[in-house]
Coordinates of C-alpha atoms in Angstrom, one line a residue:
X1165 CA -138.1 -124.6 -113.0
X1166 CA -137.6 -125.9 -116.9
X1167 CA -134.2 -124.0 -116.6
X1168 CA -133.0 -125.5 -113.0
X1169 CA -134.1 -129.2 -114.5
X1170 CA -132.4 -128.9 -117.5
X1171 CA -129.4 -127.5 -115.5
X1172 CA -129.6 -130.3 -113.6
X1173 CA -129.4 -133.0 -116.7
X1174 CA -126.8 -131.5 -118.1
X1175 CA -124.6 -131.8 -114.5
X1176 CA -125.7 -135.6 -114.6
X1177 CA -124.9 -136.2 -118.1
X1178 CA -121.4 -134.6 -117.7
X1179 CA -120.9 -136.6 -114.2
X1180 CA -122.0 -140.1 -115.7
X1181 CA -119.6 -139.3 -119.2
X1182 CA -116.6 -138.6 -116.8
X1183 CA -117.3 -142.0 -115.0
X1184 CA -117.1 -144.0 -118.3
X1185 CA -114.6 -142.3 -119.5
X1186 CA -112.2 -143.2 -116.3
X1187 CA -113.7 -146.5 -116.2
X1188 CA -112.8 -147.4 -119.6
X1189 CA -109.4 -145.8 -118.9
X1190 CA -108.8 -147.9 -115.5
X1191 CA -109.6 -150.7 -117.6
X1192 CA -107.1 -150.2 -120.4
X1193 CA -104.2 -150.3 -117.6
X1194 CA -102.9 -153.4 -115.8
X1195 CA -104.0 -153.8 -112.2
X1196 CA -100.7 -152.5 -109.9
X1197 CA -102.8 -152.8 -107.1
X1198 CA -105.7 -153.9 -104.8
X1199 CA -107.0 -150.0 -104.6
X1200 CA -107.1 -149.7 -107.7
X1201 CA -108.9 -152.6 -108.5
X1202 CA -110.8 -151.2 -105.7
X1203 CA -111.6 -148.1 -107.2
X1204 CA -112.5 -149.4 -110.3
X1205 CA -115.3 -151.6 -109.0
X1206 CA -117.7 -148.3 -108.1
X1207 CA -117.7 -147.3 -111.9
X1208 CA -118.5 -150.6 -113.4
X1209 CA -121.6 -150.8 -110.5
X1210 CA -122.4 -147.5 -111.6
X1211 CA -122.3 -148.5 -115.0
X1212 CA -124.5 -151.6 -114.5
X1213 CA -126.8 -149.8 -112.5
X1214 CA -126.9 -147.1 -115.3
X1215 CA -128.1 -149.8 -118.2
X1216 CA -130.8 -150.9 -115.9
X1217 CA -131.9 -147.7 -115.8
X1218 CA -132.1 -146.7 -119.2
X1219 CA -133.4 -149.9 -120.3
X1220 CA -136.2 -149.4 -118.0
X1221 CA -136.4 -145.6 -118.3
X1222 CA -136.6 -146.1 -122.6
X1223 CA -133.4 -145.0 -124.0
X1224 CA -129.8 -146.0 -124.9
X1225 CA -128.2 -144.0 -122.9
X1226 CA -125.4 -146.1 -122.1
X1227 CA -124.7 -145.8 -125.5
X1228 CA -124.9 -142.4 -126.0
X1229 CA -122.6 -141.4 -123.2
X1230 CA -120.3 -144.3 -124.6
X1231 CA -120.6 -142.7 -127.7
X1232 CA -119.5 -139.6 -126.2
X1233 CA -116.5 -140.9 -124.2
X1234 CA -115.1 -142.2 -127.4
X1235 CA -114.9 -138.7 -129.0
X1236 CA -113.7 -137.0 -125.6
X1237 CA -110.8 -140.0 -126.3
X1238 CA -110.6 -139.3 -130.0
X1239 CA -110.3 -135.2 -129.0
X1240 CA -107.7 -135.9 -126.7
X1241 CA -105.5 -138.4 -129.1
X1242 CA -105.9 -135.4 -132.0
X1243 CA -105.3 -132.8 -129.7
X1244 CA -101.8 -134.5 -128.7
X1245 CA -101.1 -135.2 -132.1
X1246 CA -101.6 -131.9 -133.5
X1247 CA -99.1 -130.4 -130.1
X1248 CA -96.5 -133.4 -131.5
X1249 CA -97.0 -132.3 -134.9
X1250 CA -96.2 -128.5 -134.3
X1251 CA -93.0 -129.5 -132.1
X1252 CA -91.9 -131.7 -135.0
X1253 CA -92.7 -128.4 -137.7
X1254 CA -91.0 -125.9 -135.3
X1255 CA -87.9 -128.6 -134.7
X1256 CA -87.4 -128.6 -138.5
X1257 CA -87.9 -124.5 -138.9
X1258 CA -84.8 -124.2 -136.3
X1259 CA -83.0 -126.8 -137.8
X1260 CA -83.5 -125.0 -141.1
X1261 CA -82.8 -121.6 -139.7
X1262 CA -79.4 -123.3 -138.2
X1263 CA -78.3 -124.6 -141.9
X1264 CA -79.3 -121.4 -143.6
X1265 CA -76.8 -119.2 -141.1
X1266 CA -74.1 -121.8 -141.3
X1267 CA -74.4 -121.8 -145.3
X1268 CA -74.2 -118.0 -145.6
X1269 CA -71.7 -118.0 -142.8
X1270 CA -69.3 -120.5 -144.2
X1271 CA -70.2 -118.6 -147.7
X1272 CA -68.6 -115.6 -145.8
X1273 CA -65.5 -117.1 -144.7
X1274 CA -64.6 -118.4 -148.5
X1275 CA -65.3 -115.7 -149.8
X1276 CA -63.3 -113.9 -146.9
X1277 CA -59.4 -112.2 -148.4
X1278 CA -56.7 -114.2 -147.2
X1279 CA -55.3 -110.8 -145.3
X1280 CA -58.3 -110.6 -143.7
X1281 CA -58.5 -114.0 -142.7
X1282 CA -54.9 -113.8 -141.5
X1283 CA -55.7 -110.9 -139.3
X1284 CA -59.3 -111.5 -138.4
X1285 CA -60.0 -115.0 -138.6
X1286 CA -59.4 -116.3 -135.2
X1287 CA -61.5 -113.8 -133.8
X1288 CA -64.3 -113.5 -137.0
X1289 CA -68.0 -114.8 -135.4
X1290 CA -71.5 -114.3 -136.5
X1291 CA -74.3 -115.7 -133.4
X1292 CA -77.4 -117.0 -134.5
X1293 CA -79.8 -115.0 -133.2
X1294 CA -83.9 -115.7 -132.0
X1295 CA -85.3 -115.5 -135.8
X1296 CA -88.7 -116.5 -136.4
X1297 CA -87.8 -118.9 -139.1
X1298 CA -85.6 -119.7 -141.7
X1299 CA -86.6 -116.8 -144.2
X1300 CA -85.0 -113.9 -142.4
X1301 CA -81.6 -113.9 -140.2
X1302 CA -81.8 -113.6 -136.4
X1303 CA -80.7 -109.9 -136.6
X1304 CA -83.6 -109.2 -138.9
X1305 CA -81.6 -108.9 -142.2
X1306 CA -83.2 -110.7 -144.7
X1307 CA -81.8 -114.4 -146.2
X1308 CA -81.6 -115.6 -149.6
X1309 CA -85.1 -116.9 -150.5
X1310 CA -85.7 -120.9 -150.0
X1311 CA -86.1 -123.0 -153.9
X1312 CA -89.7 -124.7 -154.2
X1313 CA -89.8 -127.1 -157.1
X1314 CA -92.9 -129.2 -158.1
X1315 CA -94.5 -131.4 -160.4
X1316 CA -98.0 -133.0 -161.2
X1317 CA -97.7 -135.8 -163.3
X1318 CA -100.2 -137.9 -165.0
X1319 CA -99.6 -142.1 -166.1
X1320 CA -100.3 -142.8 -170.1
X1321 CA -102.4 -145.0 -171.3
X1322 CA -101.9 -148.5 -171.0
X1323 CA -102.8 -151.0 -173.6
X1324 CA -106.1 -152.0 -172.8
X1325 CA -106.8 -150.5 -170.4
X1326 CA -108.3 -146.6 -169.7
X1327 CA -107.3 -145.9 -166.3
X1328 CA -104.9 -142.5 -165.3
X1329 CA -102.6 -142.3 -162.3
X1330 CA -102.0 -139.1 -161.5
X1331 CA -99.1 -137.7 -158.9
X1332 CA -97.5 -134.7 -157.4
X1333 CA -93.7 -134.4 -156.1
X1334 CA -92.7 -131.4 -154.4
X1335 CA -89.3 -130.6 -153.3
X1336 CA -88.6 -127.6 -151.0
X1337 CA -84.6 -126.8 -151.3
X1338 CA -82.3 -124.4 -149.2
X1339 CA -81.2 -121.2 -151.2
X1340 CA -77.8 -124.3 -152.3
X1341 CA -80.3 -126.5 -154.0
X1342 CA -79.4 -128.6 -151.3
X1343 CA -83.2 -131.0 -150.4
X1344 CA -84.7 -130.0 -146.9
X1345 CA -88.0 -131.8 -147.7
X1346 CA -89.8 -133.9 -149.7
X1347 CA -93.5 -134.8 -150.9
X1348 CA -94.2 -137.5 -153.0
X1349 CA -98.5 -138.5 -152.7
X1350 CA -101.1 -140.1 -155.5
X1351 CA -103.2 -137.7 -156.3
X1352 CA -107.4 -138.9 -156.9
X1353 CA -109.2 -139.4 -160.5
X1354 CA -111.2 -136.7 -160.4
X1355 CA -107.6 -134.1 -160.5
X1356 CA -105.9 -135.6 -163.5
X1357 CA -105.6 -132.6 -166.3
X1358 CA -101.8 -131.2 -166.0
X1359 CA -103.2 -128.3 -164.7
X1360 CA -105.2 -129.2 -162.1
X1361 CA -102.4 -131.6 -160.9
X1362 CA -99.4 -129.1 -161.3
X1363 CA -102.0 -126.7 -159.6
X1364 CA -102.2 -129.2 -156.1
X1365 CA -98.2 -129.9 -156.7
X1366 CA -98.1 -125.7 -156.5
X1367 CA -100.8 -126.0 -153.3
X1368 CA -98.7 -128.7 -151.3
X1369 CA -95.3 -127.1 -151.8
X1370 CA -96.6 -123.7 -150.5
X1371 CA -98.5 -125.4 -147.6
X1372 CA -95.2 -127.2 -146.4
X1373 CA -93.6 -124.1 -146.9
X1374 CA -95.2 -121.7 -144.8
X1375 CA -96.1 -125.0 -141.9
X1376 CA -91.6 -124.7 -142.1
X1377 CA -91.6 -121.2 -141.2
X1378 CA -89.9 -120.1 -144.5
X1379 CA -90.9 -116.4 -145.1
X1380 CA -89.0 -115.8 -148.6
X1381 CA -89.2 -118.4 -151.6
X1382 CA -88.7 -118.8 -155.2
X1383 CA -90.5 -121.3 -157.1
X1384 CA -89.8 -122.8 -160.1
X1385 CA -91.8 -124.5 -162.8
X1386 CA -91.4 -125.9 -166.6
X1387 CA -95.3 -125.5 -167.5
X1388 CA -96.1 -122.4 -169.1
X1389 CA -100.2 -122.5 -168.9
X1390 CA -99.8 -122.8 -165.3
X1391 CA -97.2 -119.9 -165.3
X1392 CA -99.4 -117.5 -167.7
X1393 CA -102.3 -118.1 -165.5
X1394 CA -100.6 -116.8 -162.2
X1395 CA -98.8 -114.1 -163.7
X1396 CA -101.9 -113.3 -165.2
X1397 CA -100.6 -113.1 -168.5
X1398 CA -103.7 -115.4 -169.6
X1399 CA -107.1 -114.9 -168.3
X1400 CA -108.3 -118.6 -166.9
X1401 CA -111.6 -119.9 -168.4
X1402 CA -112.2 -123.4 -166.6
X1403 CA -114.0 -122.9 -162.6
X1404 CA -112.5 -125.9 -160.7
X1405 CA -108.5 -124.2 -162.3
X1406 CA -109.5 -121.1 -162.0
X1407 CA -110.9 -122.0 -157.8
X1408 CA -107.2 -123.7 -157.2
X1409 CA -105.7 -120.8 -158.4
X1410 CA -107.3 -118.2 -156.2
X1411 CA -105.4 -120.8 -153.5
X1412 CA -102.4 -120.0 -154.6
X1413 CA -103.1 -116.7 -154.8
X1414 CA -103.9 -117.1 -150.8
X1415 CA -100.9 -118.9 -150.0
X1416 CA -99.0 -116.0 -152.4
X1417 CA -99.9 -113.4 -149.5
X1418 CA -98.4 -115.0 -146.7
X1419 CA -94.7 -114.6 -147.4
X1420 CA -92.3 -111.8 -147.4
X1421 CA -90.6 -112.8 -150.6
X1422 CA -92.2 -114.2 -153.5
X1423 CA -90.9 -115.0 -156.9
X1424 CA -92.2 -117.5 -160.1
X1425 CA -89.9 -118.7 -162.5
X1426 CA -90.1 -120.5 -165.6
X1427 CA -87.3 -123.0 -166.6
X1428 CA -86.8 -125.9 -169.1
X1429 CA -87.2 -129.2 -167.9
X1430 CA -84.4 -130.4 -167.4
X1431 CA -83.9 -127.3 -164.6
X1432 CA -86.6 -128.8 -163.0
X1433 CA -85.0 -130.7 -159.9
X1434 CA -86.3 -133.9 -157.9
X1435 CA -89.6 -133.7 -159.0
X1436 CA -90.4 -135.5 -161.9
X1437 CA -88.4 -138.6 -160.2
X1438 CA -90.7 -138.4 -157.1
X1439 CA -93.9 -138.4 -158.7
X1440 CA -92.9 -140.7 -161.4
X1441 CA -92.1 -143.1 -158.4
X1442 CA -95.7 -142.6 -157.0
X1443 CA -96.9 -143.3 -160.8
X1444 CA -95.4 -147.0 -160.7
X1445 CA -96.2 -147.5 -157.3
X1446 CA -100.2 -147.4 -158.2
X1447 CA -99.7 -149.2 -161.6
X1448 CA -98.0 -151.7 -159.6
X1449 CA -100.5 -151.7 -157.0
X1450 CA -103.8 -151.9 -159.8
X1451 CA -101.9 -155.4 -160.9
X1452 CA -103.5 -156.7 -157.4
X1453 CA -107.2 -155.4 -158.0
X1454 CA -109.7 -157.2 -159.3
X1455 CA -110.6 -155.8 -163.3
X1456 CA -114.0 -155.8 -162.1
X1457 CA -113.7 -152.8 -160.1
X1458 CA -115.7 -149.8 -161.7
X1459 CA -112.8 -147.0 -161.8
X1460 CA -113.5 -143.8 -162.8
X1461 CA -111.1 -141.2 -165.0
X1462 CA -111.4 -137.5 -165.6
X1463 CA -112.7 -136.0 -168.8
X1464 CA -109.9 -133.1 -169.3
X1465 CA -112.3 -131.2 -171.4
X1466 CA -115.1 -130.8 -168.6
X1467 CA -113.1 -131.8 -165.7
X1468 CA -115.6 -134.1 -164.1
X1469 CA -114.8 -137.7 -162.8
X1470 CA -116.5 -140.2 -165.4
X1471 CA -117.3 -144.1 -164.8
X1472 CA -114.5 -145.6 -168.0
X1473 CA -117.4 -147.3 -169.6
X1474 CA -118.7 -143.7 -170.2
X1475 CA -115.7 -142.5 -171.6
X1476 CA -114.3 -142.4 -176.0
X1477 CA -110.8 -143.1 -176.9
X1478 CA -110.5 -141.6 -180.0
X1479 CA -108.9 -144.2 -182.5
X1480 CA -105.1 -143.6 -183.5
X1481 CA -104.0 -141.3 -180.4
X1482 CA -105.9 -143.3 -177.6
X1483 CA -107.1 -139.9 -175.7
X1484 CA -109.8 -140.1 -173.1
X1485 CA -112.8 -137.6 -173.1
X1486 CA -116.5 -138.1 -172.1
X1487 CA -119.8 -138.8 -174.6
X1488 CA -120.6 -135.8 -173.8
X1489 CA -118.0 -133.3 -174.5
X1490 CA -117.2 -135.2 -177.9
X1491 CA -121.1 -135.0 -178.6
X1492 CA -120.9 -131.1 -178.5
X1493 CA -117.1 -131.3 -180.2
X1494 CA -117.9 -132.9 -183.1
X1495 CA -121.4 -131.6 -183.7
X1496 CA -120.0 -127.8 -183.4
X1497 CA -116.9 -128.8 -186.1
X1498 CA -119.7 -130.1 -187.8
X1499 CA -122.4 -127.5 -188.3
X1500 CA -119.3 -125.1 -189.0
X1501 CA -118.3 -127.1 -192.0
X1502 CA -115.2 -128.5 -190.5
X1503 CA -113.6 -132.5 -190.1
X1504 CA -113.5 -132.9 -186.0
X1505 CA -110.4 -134.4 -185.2
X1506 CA -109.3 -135.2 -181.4
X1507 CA -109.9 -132.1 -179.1
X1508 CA -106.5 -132.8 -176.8
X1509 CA -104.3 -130.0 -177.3
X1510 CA -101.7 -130.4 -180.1
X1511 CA -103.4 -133.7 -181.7
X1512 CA -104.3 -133.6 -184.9
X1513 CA -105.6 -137.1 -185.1
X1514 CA -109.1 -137.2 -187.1
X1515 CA -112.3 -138.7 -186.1
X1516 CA -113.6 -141.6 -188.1
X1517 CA -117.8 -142.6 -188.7
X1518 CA -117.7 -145.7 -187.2
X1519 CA -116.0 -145.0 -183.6
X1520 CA -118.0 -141.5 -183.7
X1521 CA -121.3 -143.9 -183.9
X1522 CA -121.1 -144.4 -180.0
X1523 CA -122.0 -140.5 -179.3
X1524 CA -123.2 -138.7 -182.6
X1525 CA -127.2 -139.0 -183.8
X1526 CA -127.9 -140.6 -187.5
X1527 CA -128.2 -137.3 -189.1
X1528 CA -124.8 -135.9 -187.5
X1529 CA -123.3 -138.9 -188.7
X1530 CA -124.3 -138.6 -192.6
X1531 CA -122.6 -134.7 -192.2
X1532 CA -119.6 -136.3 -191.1
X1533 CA -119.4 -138.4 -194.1
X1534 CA -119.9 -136.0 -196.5
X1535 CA -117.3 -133.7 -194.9
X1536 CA -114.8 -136.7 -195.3
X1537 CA -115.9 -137.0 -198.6
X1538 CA -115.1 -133.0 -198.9
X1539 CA -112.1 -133.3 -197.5
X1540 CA -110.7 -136.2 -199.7
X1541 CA -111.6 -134.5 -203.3
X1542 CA -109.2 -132.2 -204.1
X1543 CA -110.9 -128.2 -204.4
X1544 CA -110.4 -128.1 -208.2
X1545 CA -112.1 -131.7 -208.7
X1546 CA -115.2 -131.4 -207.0
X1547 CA -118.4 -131.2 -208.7
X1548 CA -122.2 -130.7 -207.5
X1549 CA -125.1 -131.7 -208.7
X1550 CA -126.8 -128.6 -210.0
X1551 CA -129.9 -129.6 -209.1
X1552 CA -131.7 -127.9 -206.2
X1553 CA -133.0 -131.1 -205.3
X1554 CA -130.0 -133.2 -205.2
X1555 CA -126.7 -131.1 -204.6
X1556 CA -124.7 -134.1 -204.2
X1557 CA -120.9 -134.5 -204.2
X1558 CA -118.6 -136.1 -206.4
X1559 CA -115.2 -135.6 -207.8
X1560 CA -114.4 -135.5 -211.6
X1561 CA -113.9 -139.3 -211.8
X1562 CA -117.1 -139.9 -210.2
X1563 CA -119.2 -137.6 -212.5
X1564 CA -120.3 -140.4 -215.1
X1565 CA -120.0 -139.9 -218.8
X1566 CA -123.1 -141.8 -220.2
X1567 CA -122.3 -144.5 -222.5
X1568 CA -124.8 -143.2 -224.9
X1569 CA -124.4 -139.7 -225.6
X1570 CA -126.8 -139.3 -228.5
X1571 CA -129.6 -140.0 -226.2
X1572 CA -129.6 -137.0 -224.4
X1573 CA -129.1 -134.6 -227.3
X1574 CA -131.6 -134.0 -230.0
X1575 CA -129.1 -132.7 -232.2
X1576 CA -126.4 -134.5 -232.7
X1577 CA -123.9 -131.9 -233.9
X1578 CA -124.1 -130.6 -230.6
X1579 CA -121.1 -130.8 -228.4
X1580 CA -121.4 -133.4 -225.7
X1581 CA -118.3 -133.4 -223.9
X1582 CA -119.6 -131.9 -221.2
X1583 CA -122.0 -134.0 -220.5
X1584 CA -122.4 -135.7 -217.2
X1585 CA -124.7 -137.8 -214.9
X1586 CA -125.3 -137.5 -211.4
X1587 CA -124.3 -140.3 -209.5
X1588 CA -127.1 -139.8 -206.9
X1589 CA -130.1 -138.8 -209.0
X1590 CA -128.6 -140.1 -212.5
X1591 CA -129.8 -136.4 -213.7
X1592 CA -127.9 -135.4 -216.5
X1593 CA -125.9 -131.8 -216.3
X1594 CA -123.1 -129.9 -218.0
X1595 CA -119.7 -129.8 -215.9
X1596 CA -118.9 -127.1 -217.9
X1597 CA -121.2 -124.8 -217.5
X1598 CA -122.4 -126.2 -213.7
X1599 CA -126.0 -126.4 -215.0
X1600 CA -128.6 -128.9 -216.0
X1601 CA -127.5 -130.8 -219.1
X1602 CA -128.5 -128.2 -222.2
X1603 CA -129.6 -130.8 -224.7
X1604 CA -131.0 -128.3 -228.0
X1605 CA -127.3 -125.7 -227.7
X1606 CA -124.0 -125.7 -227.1
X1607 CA -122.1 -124.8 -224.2
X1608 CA -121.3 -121.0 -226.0
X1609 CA -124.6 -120.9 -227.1
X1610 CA -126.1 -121.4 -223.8
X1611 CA -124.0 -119.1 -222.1
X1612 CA -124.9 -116.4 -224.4
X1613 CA -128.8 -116.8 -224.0
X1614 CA -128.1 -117.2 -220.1
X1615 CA -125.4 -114.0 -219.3
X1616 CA -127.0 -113.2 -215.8
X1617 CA -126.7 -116.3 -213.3
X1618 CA -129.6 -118.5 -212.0
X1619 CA -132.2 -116.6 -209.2
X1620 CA -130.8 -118.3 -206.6
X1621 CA -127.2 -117.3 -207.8
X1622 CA -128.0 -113.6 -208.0
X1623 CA -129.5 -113.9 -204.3
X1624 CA -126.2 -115.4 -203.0
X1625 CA -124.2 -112.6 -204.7
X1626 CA -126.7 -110.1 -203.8
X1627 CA -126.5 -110.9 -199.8
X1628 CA -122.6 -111.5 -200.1
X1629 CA -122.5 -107.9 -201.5
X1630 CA -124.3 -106.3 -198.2
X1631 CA -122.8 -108.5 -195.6
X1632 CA -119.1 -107.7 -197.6
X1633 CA -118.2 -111.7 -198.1
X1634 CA -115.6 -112.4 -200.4
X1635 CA -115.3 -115.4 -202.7
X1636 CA -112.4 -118.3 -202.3
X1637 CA -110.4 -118.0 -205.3
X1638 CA -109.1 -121.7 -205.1
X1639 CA -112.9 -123.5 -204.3
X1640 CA -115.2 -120.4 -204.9
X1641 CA -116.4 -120.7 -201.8
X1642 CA -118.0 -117.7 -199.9
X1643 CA -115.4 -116.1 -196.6
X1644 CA -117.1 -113.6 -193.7
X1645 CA -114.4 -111.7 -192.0
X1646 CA -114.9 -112.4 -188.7
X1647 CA -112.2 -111.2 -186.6
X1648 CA -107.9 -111.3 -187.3
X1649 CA -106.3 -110.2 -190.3
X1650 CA -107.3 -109.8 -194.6
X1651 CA -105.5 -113.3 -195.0
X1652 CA -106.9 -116.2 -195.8
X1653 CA -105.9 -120.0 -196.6
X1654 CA -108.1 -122.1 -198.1

């Protein structure tokens, strides 16, 4: 009974949708005749009688079924585009099957003797056969392979401001060079590394490709990451590359003949023009927004789309990352005794305190200045405070020669030119010997009483004996082998 009702629901539903739907087509068209204005009339009663009901009966189905008109409408409208769009694709495939016989057959004829031609030539014919696209001849020999060129491209920086464009061009070329198509597109915020972008140009190019019928293509690019990672020469590290280039690897599959090439730039046809052109389209267009706008940009470390108010330019180079992946940056240069500079590939353009105050905590911050301070004494001029408790850094000029010697030596026949004070704890100390200042002996004298080193010394050598560290010969300061080769630069 539950079955035969519902059943029964379902035959009314269907019945009352194909109503509207004719009403509301009958009412698109002009009137042509009395009948038809005639038949029209049943469906709008129906339809009024049909509110009244479902007002009263506690629903909106009017609305529902009008609901569902619309996407019986919509299905039809995408269902006849997608039938025009295939007779356009398969329009272009023949017309690109038609050029590549007439190239190779007009390439025959040049190429033909002139005997031969003298004999043959009136009678010399090749008929396009039924091929299934423009990859392979109509007799099933196989053509020279289509050219694919692409190119992602991302804007610089303008002044003030920190938004990137970012844009593909794609040029798909008969086996001449000659252009059979074109894509030029903007390409969204979150996809503006060179990788990810030339990685979508890549995408798009194949995709047109195969919706041309072309079963046997070269493709040519001028980035080398991009070309290491699908030759697998280079092992991809990043998830949302290494997920665009298992697409690629898809789309690889589904020709006959498929080749990669690497060229120079300048080899690189059409491409950089198009997406250039797409490039100062949007810049032009972003004259017309409002500066209000929140815009996001993508961080090229972690590839994630990042509000600009959220993101550092790093001073002197004006690169883009996020607070976040310059936080973990800089604190890992940091805690392995290194200056962080900018991480973008190639730039060497240090970090200074007071931009790096935006992302790094107090404590990272007083690290960074003493590695700047490192990094601007010379190796043979720095000097540490020798004691445990102070340690600080200063270069030969800083280390203060007291003004009056005699009042840190007992003696005063003892040598004092050695004698230094610390500029943090004013602690007196020999630069000669790197201890605390010897007041009652000399400098030989000391050393002659004190031939082992210090405890803490002899522990340092000790454990750089077992773990096999070796001792810079320039700034004495202690090297692990890690990994590579015995040479090092200090």
């Amino acid at each position: 009974m539950a079955a035969r009702s519902a059943e029964s629901d379902l035959d009314l539903a269907f019945r009352l949708q194909m109503e509207e739907a004719m009403a509301a087509s009958l009412a698109l068209l002009p009137s042509s005749s009395a009948s038809a204005s005639a038949a029209a009339a049943p469906s709008s009663s129906s339809a009024v009688a049909i509110a009244g009901k479902g007002e009263g009966d506690g629903g909106d189905l009017v609305f529902v079924l009008g609901l569902q008109a619309l996407e019986l409408e919509r299905f039809r409208q995408e269902r006849k585009d997608s039938e025009e769009t295939q007779a356009e694709r398969r329009r272009v495939a023949d017309d690109l099957r038609r050029r590549a016989h007439d190239g190779r057959f007009a390439h025959d004829i040049l190429m033909m003797p002139d005997e031969e031609w003298d004999e043959f030539g009136d009678d010399f014919e090749r008929p396009m056969g039924p091929g299934p696209g423009p990859g392979r001849g109509g007799d099933g020999e196989a053509e020279e392979p289509f050219r694919l060129y692409f190119k992602g491209m991302a804007s610089a920086k303008e002044e003030g401001s920190s938004v990137i464009f970012g844009a593909i061009g794609v040029a798909v070329c008969d086996p001449r060079d000659n252009l059979v198509l074109k894509i030029q597109k903007p390409m969204p915020a979150e996809a503006t590394s060179r990788e990810m972008l030339e990685t979508k140009a890549l995408i798009e190019g194949l995709n047109a490709a195969i919706s041309l019928g072309i079963k046997r293509i070269n493709v040519f690019s001028d980035y080398k990451v991009l070309y290491n990672h699908l030759t697998g020469k280079w092992i991809v590290r990043q998830r949302k590359v290494a997920n665009t280039i298992n697409q690629v690897s898809l789309l690889q599959r589904k020709f006959e003949g498929y080749r990669m090439f690497l060229l120079p730039r300048n080899h690189v046809k059409y491409v950089f023009k198009f997406a250039k052109d797409v490039i100062d389209s949007q810049i032009t267009k972003k004259a017309d927004v409002s500066p209000s706008k929140n815009t996001k940009e993508t961080c090229i470390i972690c590839l994630e789309a990042t509000d600009s108010s959220e993101m550092f330019a790093v001073d002197g180079c004006s690169h883009h990352f996020c607070f976040s992946c310059m936080k973990q940056h800089a604190e890992v240069k940091l805690l392995h005794g290194m200056l962080p500079s900018c991480p973008h590939d190639g730039c060497n353009m240090k970090l200074n305190v007071e931009s790096s105050r935006k992302f790094l905590s107090p404590k990272l911050l007083e690290i960074m200045t003493q590695r700047i301070k490192e990094e601007s004494i010379p190796a043979a001029e720095k000097v540490y405070c020798p004691n445990p408790k102070c340690s600080a850094l200063m270069s030969l000029d800083e280390a203060m020669r007291p003004q009056q010697e005699s009042s840190f030596s007992k003696k005063p026949f003892v040598d004092t030119s050695g004698l230094r004070v610390c500029i943090k704890c004013n602690g007196p100390f020999c630069i000669k010997c790197k201890v605390l200042w010897h007041d009652q002996m000399s400098c030989y004298d000391y050393k002659r009483l004190h031939p082992h080193p210090r405890p803490e010394d002899a522990k340092l050598q000790s454990l750089a004996r077992q773990k096999l560290w070796r001792q810079c010969t320039k700034c004495n300061n202690m090297i692990e082998l890690a990994e590579g080769c015995f040479h090092m630069t200090c």
